[in-house]
PDB file of C-alpha atoms in Angstrom:
ATOM      1  CA  UNK A 197     -29.240 -42.209  -1.017  1.00  0.00           C
ATOM      2  CA  UNK A 198     -28.661 -39.367  -0.066  1.00  0.00           C
ATOM      3  CA  UNK A 199     -29.253 -35.617  -1.233  1.00  0.00           C
ATOM      4  CA  UNK A 200     -31.861 -34.489  -3.398  1.00  0.00           C
ATOM      5  CA  UNK A 201     -31.005 -32.643  -6.706  1.00  0.00           C
ATOM      6  CA  UNK A 202     -33.161 -30.828  -9.221  1.00  0.00           C
ATOM      7  CA  UNK A 203     -31.631 -30.886 -12.489  1.00  0.00           C
ATOM      8  CA  UNK A 204     -32.784 -28.153 -14.492  1.00  0.00           C
ATOM      9  CA  UNK A 205     -31.764 -28.978 -17.791  1.00  0.00           C
ATOM     10  CA  UNK A 206     -32.500 -30.115 -21.901  1.00  0.00           C
ATOM     11  CA  UNK A 207     -33.453 -32.874 -22.933  1.00  0.00           C
ATOM     12  CA  UNK A 208     -30.638 -35.616 -25.104  1.00  0.00           C
ATOM     13  CA  UNK A 209     -32.181 -38.547 -26.609  1.00  0.00           C
ATOM     14  CA  UNK A 210     -29.062 -39.769 -27.298  1.00  0.00           C
ATOM     15  CA  UNK A 211     -29.241 -40.468 -23.449  1.00  0.00           C
ATOM     16  CA  UNK A 212     -25.665 -38.697 -23.669  1.00  0.00           C
ATOM     17  CA  UNK A 213     -25.480 -35.644 -22.092  1.00  0.00           C
ATOM     18  CA  UNK A 214     -28.449 -33.101 -21.385  1.00  0.00           C
ATOM     19  CA  UNK A 215     -31.293 -34.703 -18.083  1.00  0.00           C
ATOM     20  CA  UNK A 216     -30.437 -38.263 -19.333  1.00  0.00           C
ATOM     21  CA  UNK A 217     -26.568 -37.867 -18.093  1.00  0.00           C
ATOM     22  CA  UNK A 218     -27.915 -36.235 -14.699  1.00  0.00           C
ATOM     23  CA  UNK A 219     -29.777 -38.202 -13.952  1.00  0.00           C
ATOM     24  CA  UNK A 220     -27.589 -40.867 -14.446  1.00  0.00           C
ATOM     25  CA  UNK A 221     -24.975 -39.490 -12.739  1.00  0.00           C
ATOM     26  CA  UNK A 222     -26.411 -38.223 -10.023  1.00  0.00           C
ATOM     27  CA  UNK A 223     -27.678 -41.870  -9.279  1.00  0.00           C
ATOM     28  CA  UNK A 224     -24.404 -43.758  -9.512  1.00  0.00           C
ATOM     29  CA  UNK A 225     -22.421 -41.720  -7.020  1.00  0.00           C
ATOM     30  CA  UNK A 226     -26.244 -42.253  -4.646  1.00  0.00           C
ATOM     31  CA  UNK A 227     -28.455 -38.965  -4.998  1.00  0.00           C
ATOM     32  CA  UNK A 228     -31.890 -38.817  -6.159  1.00  0.00           C
ATOM     33  CA  UNK A 229     -32.274 -36.893  -9.157  1.00  0.00           C
ATOM     34  CA  UNK A 230     -35.701 -35.122 -10.129  1.00  0.00           C
ATOM     35  CA  UNK A 231     -35.992 -32.752 -13.136  1.00  0.00           C
ATOM     36  CA  UNK A 232     -37.296 -29.524 -14.677  1.00  0.00           C
ATOM     37  CA  UNK A 233     -36.512 -30.197 -18.512  1.00  0.00           C
ATOM     38  CA  UNK A 234     -35.964 -26.764 -20.992  1.00  0.00           C
ATOM     39  CA  UNK A 235     -35.818 -27.801 -23.763  1.00  0.00           C
ATOM     40  CA  UNK A 236     -36.125 -30.982 -26.008  1.00  0.00           C
ATOM     41  CA  UNK A 237     -32.655 -31.880 -28.111  1.00  0.00           C
ATOM     42  CA  UNK A 238     -32.534 -33.776 -31.339  1.00  0.00           C
ATOM     43  CA  UNK A 239     -29.365 -35.308 -31.277  1.00  0.00           C
ATOM     44  CA  UNK A 240     -27.087 -37.607 -31.237  1.00  0.00           C
ATOM     45  CA  UNK A 241     -23.241 -38.848 -31.387  1.00  0.00           C
ATOM     46  CA  UNK A 242     -22.513 -36.666 -34.563  1.00  0.00           C
ATOM     47  CA  UNK A 243     -24.445 -33.321 -33.775  1.00  0.00           C
ATOM     48  CA  UNK A 244     -27.630 -31.784 -32.890  1.00  0.00           C
ATOM     49  CA  UNK A 245     -29.903 -31.170 -35.107  1.00  0.00           C
ATOM     50  CA  UNK A 246     -32.784 -29.894 -33.222  1.00  0.00           C
ATOM     51  CA  UNK A 247     -33.049 -27.308 -30.252  1.00  0.00           C
ATOM     52  CA  UNK A 248     -36.652 -26.694 -28.773  1.00  0.00           C
ATOM     53  CA  UNK A 249     -37.597 -25.143 -25.679  1.00  0.00           C
ATOM     54  CA  UNK A 250     -39.798 -25.573 -23.589  1.00  0.00           C
ATOM     55  CA  UNK A 251     -42.735 -23.032 -22.558  1.00  0.00           C
ATOM     56  CA  UNK A 252     -41.073 -21.344 -19.867  1.00  0.00           C
ATOM     57  CA  UNK A 253     -44.059 -21.108 -17.945  1.00  0.00           C
ATOM     58  CA  UNK A 254     -44.274 -24.490 -18.172  1.00  0.00           C
ATOM     59  CA  UNK A 255     -40.302 -24.800 -16.973  1.00  0.00           C
ATOM     60  CA  UNK A 256     -41.929 -22.913 -13.581  1.00  0.00           C
ATOM     61  CA  UNK A 257     -44.674 -25.627 -13.355  1.00  0.00           C
ATOM     62  CA  UNK A 258     -41.667 -28.449 -13.136  1.00  0.00           C
ATOM     63  CA  UNK A 259     -39.350 -26.213 -10.482  1.00  0.00           C
ATOM     64  CA  UNK A 260     -42.717 -25.194  -7.909  1.00  0.00           C
ATOM     65  CA  UNK A 261     -44.007 -29.370  -8.439  1.00  0.00           C
ATOM     66  CA  UNK A 262     -40.699 -30.877  -7.468  1.00  0.00           C
ATOM     67  CA  UNK A 263     -39.242 -28.240  -4.875  1.00  0.00           C
ATOM     68  CA  UNK A 264     -43.329 -27.683  -2.825  1.00  0.00           C
ATOM     69  CA  UNK A 265     -42.979 -31.376  -2.899  1.00  0.00           C
ATOM     70  CA  UNK A 266     -39.539 -33.281  -2.879  1.00  0.00           C
ATOM     71  CA  UNK A 267     -37.852 -30.605  -1.700  1.00  0.00           C
ATOM     72  CA  UNK A 268     -33.739 -30.353  -2.590  1.00  0.00           C
ATOM     73  CA  UNK A 269     -30.644 -30.218  -1.463  1.00  0.00           C
ATOM     74  CA  UNK A 270     -28.661 -28.747  -4.241  1.00  0.00           C
ATOM     75  CA  UNK A 271     -29.933 -27.298  -7.789  1.00  0.00           C
ATOM     76  CA  UNK A 272     -27.973 -27.868 -11.434  1.00  0.00           C
ATOM     77  CA  UNK A 273     -28.781 -25.864 -14.159  1.00  0.00           C
ATOM     78  CA  UNK A 274     -27.547 -26.681 -17.361  1.00  0.00           C
ATOM     79  CA  UNK A 275     -28.720 -26.286 -20.229  1.00  0.00           C
ATOM     80  CA  UNK A 276     -30.768 -22.677 -20.959  1.00  0.00           C
ATOM     81  CA  UNK A 277     -31.907 -21.619 -24.544  1.00  0.00           C
ATOM     82  CA  UNK A 278     -33.388 -18.212 -24.107  1.00  0.00           C
ATOM     83  CA  UNK A 279     -33.060 -15.349 -22.288  1.00  0.00           C
ATOM     84  CA  UNK A 280     -37.040 -15.429 -21.136  1.00  0.00           C
ATOM     85  CA  UNK A 281     -35.760 -19.305 -19.537  1.00  0.00           C
ATOM     86  CA  UNK A 282     -32.794 -17.523 -18.088  1.00  0.00           C
ATOM     87  CA  UNK A 283     -34.509 -14.636 -16.516  1.00  0.00           C
ATOM     88  CA  UNK A 284     -37.225 -16.957 -15.319  1.00  0.00           C
ATOM     89  CA  UNK A 285     -34.954 -19.336 -13.627  1.00  0.00           C
ATOM     90  CA  UNK A 286     -33.409 -16.510 -12.041  1.00  0.00           C
ATOM     91  CA  UNK A 287     -35.935 -15.218 -10.354  1.00  0.00           C
ATOM     92  CA  UNK A 288     -37.404 -17.967  -9.794  1.00  0.00           C
ATOM     93  CA  UNK A 289     -34.073 -19.232  -7.576  1.00  0.00           C
ATOM     94  CA  UNK A 290     -33.931 -16.034  -6.696  1.00  0.00           C
ATOM     95  CA  UNK A 291     -36.586 -16.405  -4.538  1.00  0.00           C
ATOM     96  CA  UNK A 292     -36.032 -19.533  -2.152  1.00  0.00           C
ATOM     97  CA  UNK A 293     -35.536 -19.011   1.320  1.00  0.00           C
ATOM     98  CA  UNK A 294     -32.517 -21.524   2.247  1.00  0.00           C
ATOM     99  CA  UNK A 295     -29.251 -21.916   0.724  1.00  0.00           C
ATOM    100  CA  UNK A 296     -29.464 -24.617  -1.960  1.00  0.00           C
ATOM    101  CA  UNK A 297     -26.359 -24.265  -3.587  1.00  0.00           C
ATOM    102  CA  UNK A 298     -26.775 -23.787  -7.440  1.00  0.00           C
ATOM    103  CA  UNK A 299     -24.126 -25.361 -10.521  1.00  0.00           C
ATOM    104  CA  UNK A 300     -24.675 -24.124 -13.385  1.00  0.00           C
ATOM    105  CA  UNK A 301     -22.226 -25.502 -15.640  1.00  0.00           C
ATOM    106  CA  UNK A 302     -23.541 -23.004 -18.602  1.00  0.00           C
ATOM    107  CA  UNK A 303     -24.473 -24.749 -21.730  1.00  0.00           C
ATOM    108  CA  UNK A 304     -23.050 -22.949 -25.191  1.00  0.00           C
ATOM    109  CA  UNK A 305     -22.565 -24.988 -27.413  1.00  0.00           C
ATOM    110  CA  UNK A 306     -22.448 -29.278 -27.605  1.00  0.00           C
ATOM    111  CA  UNK A 307     -19.682 -31.843 -27.956  1.00  0.00           C
ATOM    112  CA  UNK A 308     -20.502 -31.364 -31.095  1.00  0.00           C
ATOM    113  CA  UNK A 309     -19.914 -27.544 -31.718  1.00  0.00           C
ATOM    114  CA  UNK A 310     -23.096 -26.884 -32.154  1.00  0.00           C
ATOM    115  CA  UNK A 311     -24.760 -24.326 -31.034  1.00  0.00           C
ATOM    116  CA  UNK A 312     -27.254 -25.192 -28.262  1.00  0.00           C
ATOM    117  CA  UNK A 313     -27.647 -20.715 -26.841  1.00  0.00           C
ATOM    118  CA  UNK A 314     -29.381 -18.350 -28.455  1.00  0.00           C
ATOM    119  CA  UNK A 315     -28.247 -15.234 -28.704  1.00  0.00           C
ATOM    120  CA  UNK A 316     -27.891 -12.748 -25.602  1.00  0.00           C
ATOM    121  CA  UNK A 317     -28.311 -15.954 -23.295  1.00  0.00           C
ATOM    122  CA  UNK A 318     -24.293 -15.518 -22.271  1.00  0.00           C
ATOM    123  CA  UNK A 319     -24.787 -11.864 -21.207  1.00  0.00           C
ATOM    124  CA  UNK A 320     -28.175 -12.824 -19.015  1.00  0.00           C
ATOM    125  CA  UNK A 321     -26.075 -14.880 -17.577  1.00  0.00           C
ATOM    126  CA  UNK A 322     -24.142 -13.052 -16.164  1.00  0.00           C
ATOM    127  CA  UNK A 323     -26.510 -10.522 -14.830  1.00  0.00           C
ATOM    128  CA  UNK A 324     -29.064 -13.117 -13.847  1.00  0.00           C
ATOM    129  CA  UNK A 325     -27.841 -16.247 -13.035  1.00  0.00           C
ATOM    130  CA  UNK A 326     -24.086 -16.300 -11.708  1.00  0.00           C
ATOM    131  CA  UNK A 327     -24.593 -14.350  -8.449  1.00  0.00           C
ATOM    132  CA  UNK A 328     -27.076 -17.018  -7.493  1.00  0.00           C
ATOM    133  CA  UNK A 329     -24.862 -19.525  -8.164  1.00  0.00           C
ATOM    134  CA  UNK A 330     -22.495 -21.704  -5.337  1.00  0.00           C
ATOM    135  CA  UNK A 331     -20.557 -22.861  -9.208  1.00  0.00           C
ATOM    136  CA  UNK A 332     -20.164 -21.801 -12.361  1.00  0.00           C
ATOM    137  CA  UNK A 333     -18.604 -24.511 -14.425  1.00  0.00           C
ATOM    138  CA  UNK A 334     -17.653 -23.103 -18.193  1.00  0.00           C
ATOM    139  CA  UNK A 335     -15.128 -24.652 -20.125  1.00  0.00           C
ATOM    140  CA  UNK A 336     -12.736 -22.644 -21.836  1.00  0.00           C
ATOM    141  CA  UNK A 337     -15.094 -22.135 -24.746  1.00  0.00           C
ATOM    142  CA  UNK A 338     -17.584 -20.940 -22.574  1.00  0.00           C
ATOM    143  CA  UNK A 339     -15.927 -19.300 -20.306  1.00  0.00           C
ATOM    144  CA  UNK A 340     -14.218 -17.111 -23.101  1.00  0.00           C
ATOM    145  CA  UNK A 341     -17.830 -16.358 -24.359  1.00  0.00           C
ATOM    146  CA  UNK A 342     -18.593 -15.160 -20.696  1.00  0.00           C
ATOM    147  CA  UNK A 343     -16.179 -13.305 -19.515  1.00  0.00           C
ATOM    148  CA  UNK A 344     -13.754 -11.584 -23.039  1.00  0.00           C
ATOM    149  CA  UNK A 345     -11.171 -13.208 -22.071  1.00  0.00           C
ATOM    150  CA  UNK A 346      -8.919 -15.050 -24.311  1.00  0.00           C
ATOM    151  CA  UNK A 347      -7.874 -18.227 -21.978  1.00  0.00           C
ATOM    152  CA  UNK A 348      -5.003 -19.745 -23.400  1.00  0.00           C
ATOM    153  CA  UNK A 349      -3.530 -21.361 -20.229  1.00  0.00           C
ATOM    154  CA  UNK A 350      -3.570 -21.322 -16.241  1.00  0.00           C
ATOM    155  CA  UNK A 351      -3.384 -18.008 -15.869  1.00  0.00           C
ATOM    156  CA  UNK A 352      -6.171 -17.078 -17.818  1.00  0.00           C
ATOM    157  CA  UNK A 353      -8.585 -19.939 -16.412  1.00  0.00           C
ATOM    158  CA  UNK A 354      -7.647 -18.422 -13.837  1.00  0.00           C
ATOM    159  CA  UNK A 355      -8.289 -14.810 -14.733  1.00  0.00           C
ATOM    160  CA  UNK A 356     -11.378 -16.040 -16.668  1.00  0.00           C
ATOM    161  CA  UNK A 357     -12.402 -18.122 -13.430  1.00  0.00           C
ATOM    162  CA  UNK A 358     -12.179 -14.504 -10.998  1.00  0.00           C
ATOM    163  CA  UNK A 359     -14.082 -12.378 -13.518  1.00  0.00           C
ATOM    164  CA  UNK A 360     -17.282 -14.586 -13.252  1.00  0.00           C
ATOM    165  CA  UNK A 361     -16.186 -14.836  -8.949  1.00  0.00           C
ATOM    166  CA  UNK A 362     -16.593 -10.975  -9.825  1.00  0.00           C
ATOM    167  CA  UNK A 363     -19.639 -11.261 -11.286  1.00  0.00           C
ATOM    168  CA  UNK A 364     -21.417 -12.821  -8.322  1.00  0.00           C
ATOM    169  CA  UNK A 365     -20.291 -16.160  -8.338  1.00  0.00           C
ATOM    170  CA  UNK A 366     -19.053 -18.094  -5.365  1.00  0.00           C
ATOM    171  CA  UNK A 367     -16.233 -19.812  -7.813  1.00  0.00           C
ATOM    172  CA  UNK A 368     -15.696 -20.330 -10.278  1.00  0.00           C
ATOM    173  CA  UNK A 369     -13.956 -24.445 -12.103  1.00  0.00           C
ATOM    174  CA  UNK A 370     -12.841 -23.835 -15.646  1.00  0.00           C
ATOM    175  CA  UNK A 371     -12.536 -26.871 -17.203  1.00  0.00           C
ATOM    176  CA  UNK A 372      -9.600 -27.925 -19.652  1.00  0.00           C
ATOM    177  CA  UNK A 373     -10.420 -29.866 -21.677  1.00  0.00           C
ATOM    178  CA  UNK A 374     -10.553 -27.927 -25.231  1.00  0.00           C
ATOM    179  CA  UNK A 375      -7.769 -27.102 -24.077  1.00  0.00           C
ATOM    180  CA  UNK A 376      -3.998 -28.820 -25.559  1.00  0.00           C
ATOM    181  CA  UNK A 377      -1.211 -31.142 -23.851  1.00  0.00           C
ATOM    182  CA  UNK A 378      -1.167 -34.464 -22.706  1.00  0.00           C
ATOM    183  CA  UNK A 379      -1.925 -33.144 -19.459  1.00  0.00           C
ATOM    184  CA  UNK A 380      -5.802 -31.709 -18.697  1.00  0.00           C
ATOM    185  CA  UNK A 381      -5.743 -28.688 -15.897  1.00  0.00           C
ATOM    186  CA  UNK A 382      -8.906 -27.879 -14.287  1.00  0.00           C
ATOM    187  CA  UNK A 383      -8.620 -24.268 -12.363  1.00  0.00           C
ATOM    188  CA  UNK A 384     -11.660 -23.886  -9.315  1.00  0.00           C
ATOM    189  CA  UNK A 385     -11.479 -20.100  -8.333  1.00  0.00           C
ATOM    190  CA  UNK A 386     -13.231 -19.333  -4.644  1.00  0.00           C
ATOM    191  CA  UNK A 387     -12.475 -16.227  -3.292  1.00  0.00           C
ATOM    192  CA  UNK A 388     -10.261 -18.260  -1.163  1.00  0.00           C
ATOM    193  CA  UNK A 389      -7.621 -19.041  -4.054  1.00  0.00           C
ATOM    194  CA  UNK A 390      -6.942 -21.118  -7.026  1.00  0.00           C
ATOM    195  CA  UNK A 391      -6.582 -24.891  -7.078  1.00  0.00           C
ATOM    196  CA  UNK A 392      -5.117 -26.967  -9.970  1.00  0.00           C
ATOM    197  CA  UNK A 393      -6.932 -30.316 -10.943  1.00  0.00           C
ATOM    198  CA  UNK A 394      -4.391 -31.581 -12.762  1.00  0.00           C
ATOM    199  CA  UNK A 395      -5.062 -35.050 -14.955  1.00  0.00           C
ATOM    200  CA  UNK A 396      -3.708 -37.289 -17.838  1.00  0.00           C
ATOM    201  CA  UNK A 397      -5.524 -36.079 -21.398  1.00  0.00           C
ATOM    202  CA  UNK A 398      -7.412 -39.919 -22.544  1.00  0.00           C
ATOM    203  CA  UNK A 399      -6.984 -40.298 -26.522  1.00  0.00           C
ATOM    204  CA  UNK A 400     -10.871 -40.534 -26.583  1.00  0.00           C
ATOM    205  CA  UNK A 401     -13.377 -39.722 -29.032  1.00  0.00           C
ATOM    206  CA  UNK A 402     -16.213 -40.395 -25.618  1.00  0.00           C
ATOM    207  CA  UNK A 403     -16.826 -36.578 -24.724  1.00  0.00           C
ATOM    208  CA  UNK A 404     -20.323 -36.703 -25.098  1.00  0.00           C
ATOM    209  CA  UNK A 405     -22.005 -35.018 -21.885  1.00  0.00           C
ATOM    210  CA  UNK A 406     -18.524 -34.526 -20.706  1.00  0.00           C
ATOM    211  CA  UNK A 407     -19.490 -30.925 -18.875  1.00  0.00           C
ATOM    212  CA  UNK A 408     -23.158 -32.014 -18.173  1.00  0.00           C
ATOM    213  CA  UNK A 409     -21.995 -35.053 -16.083  1.00  0.00           C
ATOM    214  CA  UNK A 410     -19.106 -32.999 -14.471  1.00  0.00           C
ATOM    215  CA  UNK A 411     -21.916 -30.455 -12.826  1.00  0.00           C
ATOM    216  CA  UNK A 412     -24.270 -32.856 -12.024  1.00  0.00           C
ATOM    217  CA  UNK A 413     -21.565 -34.728  -9.893  1.00  0.00           C
ATOM    218  CA  UNK A 414     -20.220 -31.793  -8.305  1.00  0.00           C
ATOM    219  CA  UNK A 415     -24.565 -30.901  -7.156  1.00  0.00           C
ATOM    220  CA  UNK A 416     -24.765 -34.582  -6.077  1.00  0.00           C
ATOM    221  CA  UNK A 417     -21.555 -33.693  -3.718  1.00  0.00           C
ATOM    222  CA  UNK A 418     -23.202 -30.682  -2.329  1.00  0.00           C
ATOM    223  CA  UNK A 419     -26.507 -32.363  -1.846  1.00  0.00           C
ATOM    224  CA  UNK A 420     -24.523 -34.772   0.383  1.00  0.00           C
ATOM    225  CA  UNK A 421     -23.062 -32.451   2.722  1.00  0.00           C
ATOM    226  CA  UNK A 422     -19.155 -31.909   0.982  1.00  0.00           C
ATOM    227  CA  UNK A 423     -17.450 -29.142   1.358  1.00  0.00           C
ATOM    228  CA  UNK A 424     -16.993 -27.696  -2.627  1.00  0.00           C
ATOM    229  CA  UNK A 425     -12.795 -28.819  -3.096  1.00  0.00           C
ATOM    230  CA  UNK A 426     -14.073 -32.690  -1.963  1.00  0.00           C
ATOM    231  CA  UNK A 427     -16.920 -32.756  -4.003  1.00  0.00           C
ATOM    232  CA  UNK A 428     -14.723 -31.189  -7.141  1.00  0.00           C
ATOM    233  CA  UNK A 429     -11.849 -33.456  -6.287  1.00  0.00           C
ATOM    234  CA  UNK A 430     -14.925 -36.784  -6.521  1.00  0.00           C
ATOM    235  CA  UNK A 431     -16.305 -34.994  -9.991  1.00  0.00           C
ATOM    236  CA  UNK A 432     -13.300 -35.191 -11.281  1.00  0.00           C
ATOM    237  CA  UNK A 433     -12.426 -38.149 -11.318  1.00  0.00           C
ATOM    238  CA  UNK A 434     -15.436 -39.656 -11.035  1.00  0.00           C
ATOM    239  CA  UNK A 435     -15.677 -37.885 -14.740  1.00  0.00           C
ATOM    240  CA  UNK A 436     -12.351 -39.020 -15.555  1.00  0.00           C
ATOM    241  CA  UNK A 437     -13.349 -43.063 -15.156  1.00  0.00           C
ATOM    242  CA  UNK A 438     -16.519 -42.591 -16.693  1.00  0.00           C
ATOM    243  CA  UNK A 439     -14.367 -41.685 -19.714  1.00  0.00           C
ATOM    244  CA  UNK A 440     -12.098 -44.244 -19.652  1.00  0.00           C
ATOM    245  CA  UNK A 441     -14.511 -46.830 -19.557  1.00  0.00           C
ATOM    246  CA  UNK A 442     -16.521 -45.231 -22.778  1.00  0.00           C
ATOM    247  CA  UNK A 443     -18.453 -47.867 -24.343  1.00  0.00           C
ATOM    248  CA  UNK A 444     -17.680 -46.979 -27.636  1.00  0.00           C
ATOM    249  CA  UNK A 445     -21.271 -46.689 -28.878  1.00  0.00           C
ATOM    250  CA  UNK A 446     -22.320 -43.806 -31.556  1.00  0.00           C
ATOM    251  CA  UNK A 447     -20.074 -42.763 -34.783  1.00  0.00           C
ATOM    252  CA  UNK A 448     -19.167 -39.521 -33.389  1.00  0.00           C
ATOM    253  CA  UNK A 449     -18.176 -38.362 -29.791  1.00  0.00           C
ATOM    254  CA  UNK A 450     -19.994 -41.512 -27.595  1.00  0.00           C
ATOM    255  CA  UNK A 451     -21.195 -41.231 -24.239  1.00  0.00           C
ATOM    256  CA  UNK A 452     -19.455 -42.187 -20.830  1.00  0.00           C
ATOM    257  CA  UNK A 453     -19.685 -44.986 -18.907  1.00  0.00           C
ATOM    258  CA  UNK A 454     -22.190 -43.642 -15.992  1.00  0.00           C
ATOM    259  CA  UNK A 455     -22.525 -46.782 -14.093  1.00  0.00           C
ATOM    260  CA  UNK A 456     -18.665 -47.160 -13.261  1.00  0.00           C
ATOM    261  CA  UNK A 457     -19.008 -46.792  -9.839  1.00  0.00           C
ATOM    262  CA  UNK A 458     -22.142 -49.337  -9.568  1.00  0.00           C
ATOM    263  CA  UNK A 459     -20.274 -52.240 -12.115  1.00  0.00           C
ATOM    264  CA  UNK A 460     -17.210 -52.324  -9.346  1.00  0.00           C
ATOM    265  CA  UNK A 461     -18.971 -52.875  -6.351  1.00  0.00           C
TER     266      UNK A 461
END
């Protein structure tokens, strides 16, 4: 077991996304997962019917409990339901004395299309959290909400990524899964340039928690000492195979197979 990852995100009772998907991902890739739960959601593969935010002082206490004892080699941030929580998390992480890499998955909308974040969260993420992050991983919809850029192709994906880097993020991975075409392109933008990762689109409805899973996989790679491009490449490959081997559970957007790395041993 190598690489301690603190996950700050919401809980999904169906197990496909959120903290549950994050823990499975980190474990499957050989890391150690600790958590601070930002919200209890009521959801399944069909949609989200409730979001119940954790009181901010409890979120702060969870973060402090982990960092003061277990520690973290990387931090992954997922669903944040309101501006107050964004500001609290940003203030707490800004106090970190070491250069712990932070991976931010700006969860604004669930796979089902249901909103998970309140008004003003996107702007608060840009202002408060992006400058603290080693990488931010929006999908096309989230990239548009965060930057105001209409994302239609590889060039506009790169432009949105560059805008996020200009706001202070160390890098941005704009994910193309919500786009069209037989090939999915994910565009990684850093101060050094761009890199495109291309994979064939899988014809499936098993896409619940793909964003959570990818961000946690990247965080695990960084926690294990991998360079960012390598961590991103491994994470994309891991998610692709997890979709291919999905169990087919649920009537809507089904969960992935996070344990495929263990089953193949």
